[in-house]
């Protein structure tokens, strides 16, 4: 074969173009097979969309302006609220609490889901996935919950708000509670000192010599008695001081809890939802997702079948083979094909007459093929 492409013929296509041609040809010849997974997955998505669970949503709105957890520090010369609004801080801290197991367990107990958690029928992840917060403006925080029944949805929102208020109270009053614990621990030791001083004084008095009528106590004994009495009095004074500190710390705890309870105002209390949430968007997303998955499967099947198909269906496949630089196409001579078909028909009709009339048919005249042979030789075939 000649190595150069003769004038007027198509240049040799690259292997990449041959592959894409085979890909398109495979898709056109077997389109119904590749359409099948798309239809199947779309139908499966439509069936799954009918199984969507209807959920009820409850919302409660809070005013976070007086939240004591909002910092008043200055960052870069600007108040912290310039970088993060009170609503953002409240929503962030509440979402952080939802990530802790203890907070979610408290919510479940308040919402009446404790037995289900204990039996393992319900997990903490299910509660986290159905409770969330969002902000509206710079001060409003919305606590939302969805569940399969309206009572539980309402209870989850109420429990989340109550749990967060308790968290604020505990955080704000934590210093006062630590003070109460500190002074209470000290009080135990001081009372032991009082008991020890009292016992020492009692023992010292019991060991004093008996005095006759009108006899004075010895000077050294008098000094020892005064020293022990002063020690007992000082210990009792320290006990009284510590008890006063405990009372003041407990008052601070109650004050902080009261202030914290008033700092987070519930503007719109959650109400019982009477109708489930619309599932149209979820259903459409489900159908589209399954359809896209079916398209991906069909595309993968088309690609794999094209790569594995080694059949030759055109000259492009021949050109793509190694060692083949040019393929010459020999056009079909319609006149030659017509004369051959006519000769075959005459031969069949003559044989039929010889059998019917007992006459021998003449053999068909030879067909001149010189011109076609010369044409093929000039083409290089």
mmCIF file of C-alpha atoms in Angstrom:
data_model
loop_
_atom_site.group_PDB
_atom_site.id
_atom_site.type_symbol
_atom_site.label_atom_id
_atom_site.label_comp_id
_atom_site.label_asym_id
_atom_site.label_seq_id
_atom_site.Cartn_x
_atom_site.Cartn_y
_atom_site.Cartn_z
ATOM 1 C CA UNK A 1 0.000 0.000 0.000
ATOM 2 C CA UNK A 2 1.247 3.532 -0.588
ATOM 3 C CA UNK A 3 2.321 5.437 2.481
ATOM 4 C CA UNK A 4 0.977 8.816 1.391
ATOM 5 C CA UNK A 5 -2.632 9.793 1.234
ATOM 6 C CA UNK A 6 -3.614 10.334 -2.403
ATOM 7 C CA UNK A 7 -5.183 13.620 -3.403
ATOM 8 C CA UNK A 8 -8.925 13.880 -2.992
ATOM 9 C CA UNK A 9 -9.177 11.220 -0.273
ATOM 10 C CA UNK A 10 -9.897 11.715 3.446
ATOM 11 C CA UNK A 11 -6.858 12.012 5.734
ATOM 12 C CA UNK A 12 -6.178 9.175 8.135
ATOM 13 C CA UNK A 13 -8.304 9.725 11.288
ATOM 14 C CA UNK A 14 -6.643 9.553 14.670
ATOM 15 C CA UNK A 15 -7.356 6.811 17.194
ATOM 16 C CA UNK A 16 -9.204 9.299 19.412
ATOM 17 C CA UNK A 17 -11.593 10.327 16.637
ATOM 18 C CA UNK A 18 -12.095 6.664 15.735
ATOM 19 C CA UNK A 19 -12.991 5.886 19.350
ATOM 20 C CA UNK A 20 -15.561 8.684 19.521
ATOM 21 C CA UNK A 21 -17.014 7.555 16.206
ATOM 22 C CA UNK A 22 -17.361 4.014 17.542
ATOM 23 C CA UNK A 23 -18.900 5.412 20.720
ATOM 24 C CA UNK A 24 -21.523 7.336 18.761
ATOM 25 C CA UNK A 25 -22.171 4.356 16.522
ATOM 26 C CA UNK A 26 -22.580 2.067 19.535
ATOM 27 C CA UNK A 27 -25.017 4.493 21.154
ATOM 28 C CA UNK A 28 -27.106 4.760 17.981
ATOM 29 C CA UNK A 29 -27.249 1.007 17.326
ATOM 30 C CA UNK A 30 -28.019 -0.030 20.924
ATOM 31 C CA UNK A 31 -29.861 3.039 22.242
ATOM 32 C CA UNK A 32 -32.708 0.970 23.651
ATOM 33 C CA UNK A 33 -30.306 -1.034 25.835
ATOM 34 C CA UNK A 34 -28.675 2.085 27.239
ATOM 35 C CA UNK A 35 -32.059 3.715 27.807
ATOM 36 C CA UNK A 36 -33.189 0.754 29.916
ATOM 37 C CA UNK A 37 -31.197 1.581 33.128
ATOM 38 C CA UNK A 38 -32.325 5.206 32.928
ATOM 39 C CA UNK A 39 -35.966 4.130 32.797
ATOM 40 C CA UNK A 40 -35.502 1.541 35.541
ATOM 41 C CA UNK A 41 -33.773 3.928 37.935
ATOM 42 C CA UNK A 42 -36.263 6.697 37.202
ATOM 43 C CA UNK A 43 -39.098 4.304 38.024
ATOM 44 C CA UNK A 44 -37.326 3.229 41.202
ATOM 45 C CA UNK A 45 -36.930 6.873 42.180
ATOM 46 C CA UNK A 46 -40.610 7.505 41.550
ATOM 47 C CA UNK A 47 -41.483 4.544 43.773
ATOM 48 C CA UNK A 48 -39.151 5.729 46.518
ATOM 49 C CA UNK A 49 -40.666 9.211 46.358
ATOM 50 C CA UNK A 50 -44.055 7.743 47.216
ATOM 51 C CA UNK A 51 -42.544 6.268 50.392
ATOM 52 C CA UNK A 52 -41.431 9.674 51.733
ATOM 53 C CA UNK A 53 -42.204 10.060 55.432
ATOM 54 C CA UNK A 54 -44.490 12.921 56.378
ATOM 55 C CA UNK A 55 -43.021 14.990 59.217
ATOM 56 C CA UNK A 56 -44.404 17.758 61.389
ATOM 57 C CA UNK A 57 -42.424 20.905 62.106
ATOM 58 C CA UNK A 58 -42.575 23.091 65.204
ATOM 59 C CA UNK A 59 -40.776 26.427 65.671
ATOM 60 C CA UNK A 60 -40.010 28.656 68.633
ATOM 61 C CA UNK A 61 -38.497 32.134 68.363
ATOM 62 C CA UNK A 62 -36.189 33.687 70.980
ATOM 63 C CA UNK A 63 -34.829 37.177 71.571
ATOM 64 C CA UNK A 64 -31.103 36.914 72.310
ATOM 65 C CA UNK A 65 -30.393 40.590 72.985
ATOM 66 C CA UNK A 66 -29.970 40.052 76.745
ATOM 67 C CA UNK A 67 -28.059 36.777 76.468
ATOM 68 C CA UNK A 68 -25.362 36.960 79.179
ATOM 69 C CA UNK A 69 -23.142 34.631 77.145
ATOM 70 C CA UNK A 70 -22.696 37.297 74.466
ATOM 71 C CA UNK A 71 -19.202 38.779 75.059
ATOM 72 C CA UNK A 72 -18.633 42.497 75.479
ATOM 73 C CA UNK A 73 -14.955 42.349 74.553
ATOM 74 C CA UNK A 74 -13.427 44.645 71.964
ATOM 75 C CA UNK A 75 -11.792 42.957 68.977
ATOM 76 C CA UNK A 76 -9.593 45.109 66.760
ATOM 77 C CA UNK A 77 -11.059 48.308 68.124
ATOM 78 C CA UNK A 78 -14.647 47.242 67.424
ATOM 79 C CA UNK A 79 -17.160 45.508 69.699
ATOM 80 C CA UNK A 80 -17.511 41.764 69.330
ATOM 81 C CA UNK A 81 -21.092 42.261 68.112
ATOM 82 C CA UNK A 82 -19.643 43.954 65.029
ATOM 83 C CA UNK A 83 -18.098 40.651 64.002
ATOM 84 C CA UNK A 84 -20.809 38.317 65.311
ATOM 85 C CA UNK A 85 -24.353 39.354 66.214
ATOM 86 C CA UNK A 86 -26.064 38.214 69.433
ATOM 87 C CA UNK A 87 -28.288 35.963 67.325
ATOM 88 C CA UNK A 88 -25.259 34.351 65.677
ATOM 89 C CA UNK A 89 -23.562 33.779 69.046
ATOM 90 C CA UNK A 90 -26.713 32.299 70.579
ATOM 91 C CA UNK A 91 -27.333 30.043 67.577
ATOM 92 C CA UNK A 92 -23.706 28.921 67.516
ATOM 93 C CA UNK A 93 -23.565 28.075 71.211
ATOM 94 C CA UNK A 94 -26.879 26.226 71.034
ATOM 95 C CA UNK A 95 -25.718 24.181 68.032
ATOM 96 C CA UNK A 96 -22.489 23.404 69.884
ATOM 97 C CA UNK A 97 -24.507 22.107 72.811
ATOM 98 C CA UNK A 98 -26.501 19.890 70.439
ATOM 99 C CA UNK A 99 -23.223 18.174 69.562
ATOM 100 C CA UNK A 100 -22.749 17.004 73.161
ATOM 101 C CA UNK A 101 -24.350 13.772 74.328
ATOM 102 C CA UNK A 102 -25.304 15.097 77.761
ATOM 103 C CA UNK A 103 -27.299 18.010 76.331
ATOM 104 C CA UNK A 104 -29.119 15.787 73.828
ATOM 105 C CA UNK A 105 -29.868 13.238 76.536
ATOM 106 C CA UNK A 106 -31.371 15.994 78.696
ATOM 107 C CA UNK A 107 -33.512 17.100 75.744
ATOM 108 C CA UNK A 108 -34.676 13.536 75.176
ATOM 109 C CA UNK A 109 -35.631 13.174 78.840
ATOM 110 C CA UNK A 110 -37.579 16.436 78.812
ATOM 111 C CA UNK A 111 -39.313 15.467 75.542
ATOM 112 C CA UNK A 112 -40.324 12.039 76.841
ATOM 113 C CA UNK A 113 -37.915 10.082 74.623
ATOM 114 C CA UNK A 114 -35.774 8.743 77.465
ATOM 115 C CA UNK A 115 -37.212 5.188 77.427
ATOM 116 C CA UNK A 116 -36.585 4.899 73.685
ATOM 117 C CA UNK A 117 -32.979 5.952 74.201
ATOM 118 C CA UNK A 118 -32.536 3.458 77.031
ATOM 119 C CA UNK A 119 -33.862 0.567 74.948
ATOM 120 C CA UNK A 120 -31.737 1.514 71.937
ATOM 121 C CA UNK A 121 -34.783 2.009 69.714
ATOM 122 C CA UNK A 122 -33.766 5.643 69.196
ATOM 123 C CA UNK A 123 -30.258 7.094 68.835
ATOM 124 C CA UNK A 124 -28.865 10.480 69.708
ATOM 125 C CA UNK A 125 -28.019 11.081 66.050
ATOM 126 C CA UNK A 126 -31.707 10.949 65.101
ATOM 127 C CA UNK A 127 -32.490 13.732 67.579
ATOM 128 C CA UNK A 128 -29.541 15.848 66.391
ATOM 129 C CA UNK A 129 -30.662 15.463 62.772
ATOM 130 C CA UNK A 130 -34.154 16.746 63.560
ATOM 131 C CA UNK A 131 -33.362 19.713 65.829
ATOM 132 C CA UNK A 132 -31.598 22.842 64.562
ATOM 133 C CA UNK A 133 -31.453 26.611 64.956
ATOM 134 C CA UNK A 134 -31.500 29.542 62.533
ATOM 135 C CA UNK A 135 -31.165 33.307 62.843
ATOM 136 C CA UNK A 136 -33.434 36.131 61.734
ATOM 137 C CA UNK A 137 -31.714 39.475 61.852
ATOM 138 C CA UNK A 138 -29.276 40.371 64.592
ATOM 139 C CA UNK A 139 -31.283 39.302 67.664
ATOM 140 C CA UNK A 140 -33.877 36.656 66.753
ATOM 141 C CA UNK A 141 -33.089 32.948 66.967
ATOM 142 C CA UNK A 142 -35.503 30.270 65.764
ATOM 143 C CA UNK A 143 -35.390 26.779 67.258
ATOM 144 C CA UNK A 144 -36.962 24.216 64.914
ATOM 145 C CA UNK A 145 -37.716 20.514 65.081
ATOM 146 C CA UNK A 146 -39.286 17.917 62.777
ATOM 147 C CA UNK A 147 -40.677 14.542 63.785
ATOM 148 C CA UNK A 148 -43.145 11.944 62.644
ATOM 149 C CA UNK A 149 -45.808 13.094 65.107
ATOM 150 C CA UNK A 150 -46.718 16.655 66.116
ATOM 151 C CA UNK A 151 -46.546 16.064 69.890
ATOM 152 C CA UNK A 152 -42.918 14.951 69.807
ATOM 153 C CA UNK A 153 -41.970 17.771 67.462
ATOM 154 C CA UNK A 154 -43.451 20.332 69.852
ATOM 155 C CA UNK A 155 -41.866 18.648 72.873
ATOM 156 C CA UNK A 156 -38.415 18.701 71.273
ATOM 157 C CA UNK A 157 -38.549 22.458 70.658
ATOM 158 C CA UNK A 158 -39.758 23.151 74.198
ATOM 159 C CA UNK A 159 -37.106 20.847 75.652
ATOM 160 C CA UNK A 160 -34.341 22.474 73.585
ATOM 161 C CA UNK A 161 -35.309 25.968 74.753
ATOM 162 C CA UNK A 162 -35.596 24.836 78.369
ATOM 163 C CA UNK A 163 -32.292 22.984 78.195
ATOM 164 C CA UNK A 164 -30.500 26.000 76.755
ATOM 165 C CA UNK A 165 -31.940 28.287 79.415
ATOM 166 C CA UNK A 166 -30.694 25.876 82.067
ATOM 167 C CA UNK A 167 -27.292 25.843 80.385
ATOM 168 C CA UNK A 168 -27.176 29.645 80.516
ATOM 169 C CA UNK A 169 -28.137 29.602 84.184
ATOM 170 C CA UNK A 170 -25.469 27.054 85.033
ATOM 171 C CA UNK A 171 -22.830 28.952 83.049
ATOM 172 C CA UNK A 172 -23.633 32.353 84.505
ATOM 173 C CA UNK A 173 -23.921 31.039 88.079
ATOM 174 C CA UNK A 174 -20.917 28.762 87.808
ATOM 175 C CA UNK A 175 -18.623 31.184 89.691
ATOM 176 C CA UNK A 176 -21.118 31.563 92.529
ATOM 177 C CA UNK A 177 -21.604 27.785 92.707
ATOM 178 C CA UNK A 178 -17.856 27.287 92.888
ATOM 179 C CA UNK A 179 -17.757 29.786 95.746
ATOM 180 C CA UNK A 180 -20.493 27.859 97.567
ATOM 181 C CA UNK A 181 -18.585 24.621 97.109
ATOM 182 C CA UNK A 182 -15.330 26.216 98.270
ATOM 183 C CA UNK A 183 -16.772 27.727 101.448
ATOM 184 C CA UNK A 184 -18.774 24.579 102.194
ATOM 185 C CA UNK A 185 -15.578 22.558 102.083
ATOM 186 C CA UNK A 186 -13.883 25.051 104.369
ATOM 187 C CA UNK A 187 -16.832 24.987 106.744
ATOM 188 C CA UNK A 188 -16.375 21.275 107.363
ATOM 189 C CA UNK A 189 -12.781 21.813 108.473
ATOM 190 C CA UNK A 190 -13.660 24.832 110.630
ATOM 191 C CA UNK A 191 -16.354 22.932 112.459
ATOM 192 C CA UNK A 192 -13.857 20.186 113.158
ATOM 193 C CA UNK A 193 -11.543 22.826 114.606
ATOM 194 C CA UNK A 194 -14.377 24.097 116.817
ATOM 195 C CA UNK A 195 -15.101 20.593 118.027
ATOM 196 C CA UNK A 196 -11.406 20.002 118.720
ATOM 197 C CA UNK A 197 -11.031 23.334 120.549
ATOM 198 C CA UNK A 198 -14.135 22.616 122.602
ATOM 199 C CA UNK A 199 -12.884 19.148 123.497
ATOM 200 C CA UNK A 200 -9.468 20.517 124.468
ATOM 201 C CA UNK A 201 -11.024 23.183 126.684
ATOM 202 C CA UNK A 202 -13.325 20.665 128.326
ATOM 203 C CA UNK A 203 -10.439 18.315 129.011
ATOM 204 C CA UNK A 204 -8.301 21.147 130.358
ATOM 205 C CA UNK A 205 -11.048 22.261 132.768
ATOM 206 C CA UNK A 206 -11.591 18.692 133.909
ATOM 207 C CA UNK A 207 -7.891 18.328 134.750
ATOM 208 C CA UNK A 208 -7.724 21.483 136.874
ATOM 209 C CA UNK A 209 -7.241 20.881 140.640
ATOM 210 C CA UNK A 210 -10.252 21.346 142.819
ATOM 211 C CA UNK A 211 -10.337 24.674 144.671
ATOM 212 C CA UNK A 212 -11.362 25.245 148.203
ATOM 213 C CA UNK A 213 -13.942 27.840 149.075
ATOM 214 C CA UNK A 214 -12.473 31.273 148.488
ATOM 215 C CA UNK A 215 -9.334 29.872 146.831
ATOM 216 C CA UNK A 216 -8.235 31.544 143.580
ATOM 217 C CA UNK A 217 -7.184 29.616 140.457
ATOM 218 C CA UNK A 218 -3.511 29.574 139.798
ATOM 219 C CA UNK A 219 -2.122 32.185 137.472
ATOM 220 C CA UNK A 220 -0.729 29.699 134.954
ATOM 221 C CA UNK A 221 -3.964 27.741 134.966
ATOM 222 C CA UNK A 222 -5.842 30.966 134.353
ATOM 223 C CA UNK A 223 -3.643 31.787 131.356
ATOM 224 C CA UNK A 224 -4.132 28.317 129.888
ATOM 225 C CA UNK A 225 -7.893 28.556 130.359
ATOM 226 C CA UNK A 226 -8.032 31.944 128.645
ATOM 227 C CA UNK A 227 -5.887 30.733 125.757
ATOM 228 C CA UNK A 228 -8.125 27.732 125.077
ATOM 229 C CA UNK A 229 -11.238 29.859 125.411
ATOM 230 C CA UNK A 230 -9.891 32.388 122.933
ATOM 231 C CA UNK A 231 -9.040 29.570 120.480
ATOM 232 C CA UNK A 232 -12.582 28.217 120.710
ATOM 233 C CA UNK A 233 -14.036 31.679 120.235
ATOM 234 C CA UNK A 234 -11.851 32.327 117.170
ATOM 235 C CA UNK A 235 -12.834 28.986 115.620
ATOM 236 C CA UNK A 236 -16.497 29.716 116.162
ATOM 237 C CA UNK A 237 -16.032 33.166 114.615
ATOM 238 C CA UNK A 238 -14.442 31.638 111.536
ATOM 239 C CA UNK A 239 -17.367 29.229 111.269
ATOM 240 C CA UNK A 240 -19.823 32.100 111.431
ATOM 241 C CA UNK A 241 -17.842 34.042 108.790
ATOM 242 C CA UNK A 242 -17.754 31.063 106.473
ATOM 243 C CA UNK A 243 -21.470 30.472 106.883
ATOM 244 C CA UNK A 244 -22.058 34.094 105.934
ATOM 245 C CA UNK A 245 -19.920 33.653 102.819
ATOM 246 C CA UNK A 246 -21.919 30.579 101.863
ATOM 247 C CA UNK A 247 -25.190 32.424 102.256
ATOM 248 C CA UNK A 248 -23.906 35.289 100.115
ATOM 249 C CA UNK A 249 -22.692 32.873 97.410
ATOM 250 C CA UNK A 250 -26.025 31.053 97.405
ATOM 251 C CA UNK A 251 -27.785 34.389 97.036
ATOM 252 C CA UNK A 252 -25.533 35.175 94.080
ATOM 253 C CA UNK A 253 -26.458 31.826 92.533
ATOM 254 C CA UNK A 254 -30.166 32.523 92.827
ATOM 255 C CA UNK A 255 -29.714 36.040 91.496
ATOM 256 C CA UNK A 256 -27.648 34.859 88.521
ATOM 257 C CA UNK A 257 -30.142 32.129 87.692
ATOM 258 C CA UNK A 258 -33.002 34.593 87.909
ATOM 259 C CA UNK A 259 -31.214 37.092 85.678
ATOM 260 C CA UNK A 260 -30.263 34.360 83.216
ATOM 261 C CA UNK A 261 -33.842 33.147 83.063
ATOM 262 C CA UNK A 262 -35.032 36.625 82.126
ATOM 263 C CA UNK A 263 -32.196 37.296 79.698
ATOM 264 C CA UNK A 264 -33.451 34.887 77.000
ATOM 265 C CA UNK A 265 -36.993 35.902 76.099
ATOM 266 C CA UNK A 266 -39.304 33.540 74.225
ATOM 267 C CA UNK A 267 -41.100 35.809 71.778
ATOM 268 C CA UNK A 268 -43.083 33.182 69.867
ATOM 269 C CA UNK A 269 -43.654 30.025 71.920
ATOM 270 C CA UNK A 270 -43.774 26.814 69.880
ATOM 271 C CA UNK A 271 -47.213 25.625 68.887
ATOM 272 C CA UNK A 272 -48.625 22.238 67.955
ATOM 273 C CA UNK A 273 -48.336 21.675 64.182
ATOM 274 C CA UNK A 274 -51.598 20.517 62.632
ATOM 275 C CA UNK A 275 -50.405 19.633 59.122
ATOM 276 C CA UNK A 276 -47.271 17.825 57.932
ATOM 277 C CA UNK A 277 -44.558 19.515 55.919
ATOM 278 C CA UNK A 278 -44.775 19.437 52.119
ATOM 279 C CA UNK A 279 -42.707 16.646 50.586
ATOM 280 C CA UNK A 280 -42.920 17.761 46.938
ATOM 281 C CA UNK A 281 -39.347 19.054 46.850
ATOM 282 C CA UNK A 282 -38.014 15.909 48.504
ATOM 283 C CA UNK A 283 -39.877 13.738 46.024
ATOM 284 C CA UNK A 284 -38.602 15.680 43.027
ATOM 285 C CA UNK A 285 -35.048 15.521 44.367
ATOM 286 C CA UNK A 286 -35.392 11.758 44.875
ATOM 287 C CA UNK A 287 -36.600 11.180 41.310
ATOM 288 C CA UNK A 288 -33.867 13.407 39.853
ATOM 289 C CA UNK A 289 -31.191 11.681 41.927
ATOM 290 C CA UNK A 290 -32.224 8.217 40.789
ATOM 291 C CA UNK A 291 -32.501 9.398 37.185
ATOM 292 C CA UNK A 292 -28.985 10.861 37.282
ATOM 293 C CA UNK A 293 -27.771 7.575 38.760
ATOM 294 C CA UNK A 294 -29.405 5.710 35.884
ATOM 295 C CA UNK A 295 -27.758 8.039 33.366
ATOM 296 C CA UNK A 296 -24.397 7.381 35.010
ATOM 297 C CA UNK A 297 -24.946 3.617 34.788
ATOM 298 C CA UNK A 298 -25.964 3.903 31.122
ATOM 299 C CA UNK A 299 -22.913 6.045 30.333
ATOM 300 C CA UNK A 300 -20.640 3.539 32.067
ATOM 301 C CA UNK A 301 -22.232 0.663 30.142
ATOM 302 C CA UNK A 302 -21.817 2.580 26.865
ATOM 303 C CA UNK A 303 -18.159 3.289 27.587
ATOM 304 C CA UNK A 304 -17.334 -0.273 28.672
ATOM 305 C CA UNK A 305 -19.169 -1.882 25.749
ATOM 306 C CA UNK A 306 -17.411 0.440 23.301
ATOM 307 C CA UNK A 307 -13.972 -0.336 24.734
ATOM 308 C CA UNK A 308 -14.586 -4.101 24.758
ATOM 309 C CA UNK A 309 -16.106 -4.180 21.252
ATOM 310 C CA UNK A 310 -13.372 -5.196 18.792
ATOM 311 C CA UNK A 311 -15.556 -5.664 15.709
ATOM 312 C CA UNK A 312 -14.760 -3.724 12.492
ATOM 313 C CA UNK A 313 -17.730 -1.853 11.125
ATOM 314 C CA UNK A 314 -16.100 0.887 9.016
ATOM 315 C CA UNK A 315 -12.892 2.010 7.387
ATOM 316 C CA UNK A 316 -12.161 4.111 10.460
ATOM 317 C CA UNK A 317 -11.726 0.889 12.456
ATOM 318 C CA UNK A 318 -9.251 -0.389 9.867
ATOM 319 C CA UNK A 319 -7.291 2.852 9.807
ATOM 320 C CA UNK A 320 -7.103 2.800 13.629
ATOM 321 C CA UNK A 321 -5.301 -0.555 13.509
ATOM 322 C CA UNK A 322 -1.524 -0.574 13.765
ATOM 323 C CA UNK A 323 0.259 -0.989 10.435
ATOM 324 C CA UNK A 324 -2.580 0.291 8.266
ATOM 325 C CA UNK A 325 -1.742 3.711 6.850
ATOM 326 C CA UNK A 326 -4.290 4.001 4.029
ATOM 327 C CA UNK A 327 -7.356 2.144 2.819
ATOM 328 C CA UNK A 328 -8.661 2.719 -0.722
ATOM 329 C CA UNK A 329 -12.387 2.481 -1.249
ATOM 330 C CA UNK A 330 -13.525 0.769 -4.490
ATOM 331 C CA UNK A 331 -16.934 2.150 -5.487
ATOM 332 C CA UNK A 332 -19.624 -0.292 -6.442
ATOM 333 C CA UNK A 333 -20.324 -0.442 -10.220
ATOM 334 C CA UNK A 334 -24.111 -0.416 -10.363
ATOM 335 C CA UNK A 335 -24.115 -1.415 -14.038
ATOM 336 C CA UNK A 336 -21.975 -4.480 -13.370
ATOM 337 C CA UNK A 337 -24.182 -5.449 -10.428
ATOM 338 C CA UNK A 338 -27.296 -5.038 -12.601
ATOM 339 C CA UNK A 339 -25.888 -7.222 -15.436
ATOM 340 C CA UNK A 340 -24.932 -9.951 -12.949
ATOM 341 C CA UNK A 341 -28.378 -9.957 -11.389
ATOM 342 C CA UNK A 342 -29.984 -10.145 -14.858
ATOM 343 C CA UNK A 343 -27.740 -13.087 -15.844
ATOM 344 C CA UNK A 344 -28.712 -14.942 -12.679
ATOM 345 C CA UNK A 345 -32.411 -14.387 -13.345
ATOM 346 C CA UNK A 346 -32.068 -15.620 -16.962
ATOM 347 C CA UNK A 347 -30.198 -18.689 -15.749
ATOM 348 C CA UNK A 348 -32.913 -19.542 -13.234
ATOM 349 C CA UNK A 349 -35.702 -19.012 -15.781
ATOM 350 C CA UNK A 350 -33.904 -21.138 -18.457
ATOM 351 C CA UNK A 351 -33.433 -24.057 -16.108
ATOM 352 C CA UNK A 352 -37.108 -23.880 -15.229
ATOM 353 C CA UNK A 353 -38.145 -24.147 -18.883
ATOM 354 C CA UNK A 354 -35.788 -27.081 -19.552
ATOM 355 C CA UNK A 355 -37.390 -29.012 -16.731
ATOM 356 C CA UNK A 356 -40.926 -28.166 -17.854
ATOM 357 C CA UNK A 357 -40.536 -28.449 -21.671
ATOM 358 C CA UNK A 358 -37.639 -30.869 -21.691
ATOM 359 C CA UNK A 359 -35.501 -28.386 -23.529
ATOM 360 C CA UNK A 360 -31.932 -27.658 -22.610
ATOM 361 C CA UNK A 361 -31.322 -23.993 -21.779
ATOM 362 C CA UNK A 362 -28.369 -22.178 -23.233
ATOM 363 C CA UNK A 363 -25.713 -21.166 -20.781
ATOM 364 C CA UNK A 364 -25.605 -17.410 -19.985
ATOM 365 C CA UNK A 365 -23.147 -15.344 -21.958
ATOM 366 C CA UNK A 366 -19.984 -14.393 -20.066
ATOM 367 C CA UNK A 367 -19.987 -10.925 -18.544
ATOM 368 C CA UNK A 368 -17.228 -8.583 -19.486
ATOM 369 C CA UNK A 369 -15.468 -7.457 -16.323
ATOM 370 C CA UNK A 370 -12.356 -6.026 -17.864
ATOM 371 C CA UNK A 371 -13.210 -2.449 -17.073
ATOM 372 C CA UNK A 372 -13.993 -3.192 -13.414
ATOM 373 C CA UNK A 373 -10.849 -5.260 -13.003
ATOM 374 C CA UNK A 374 -8.754 -2.496 -14.465
ATOM 375 C CA UNK A 375 -10.457 -0.029 -12.127
ATOM 376 C CA UNK A 376 -9.634 -2.150 -9.086
ATOM 377 C CA UNK A 377 -6.023 -2.551 -10.202
ATOM 378 C CA UNK A 378 -5.606 1.169 -10.623
ATOM 379 C CA UNK A 379 -7.021 1.704 -7.111
ATOM 380 C CA UNK A 380 -4.321 -0.530 -5.668
ATOM 381 C CA UNK A 381 -6.543 -3.366 -4.413
#
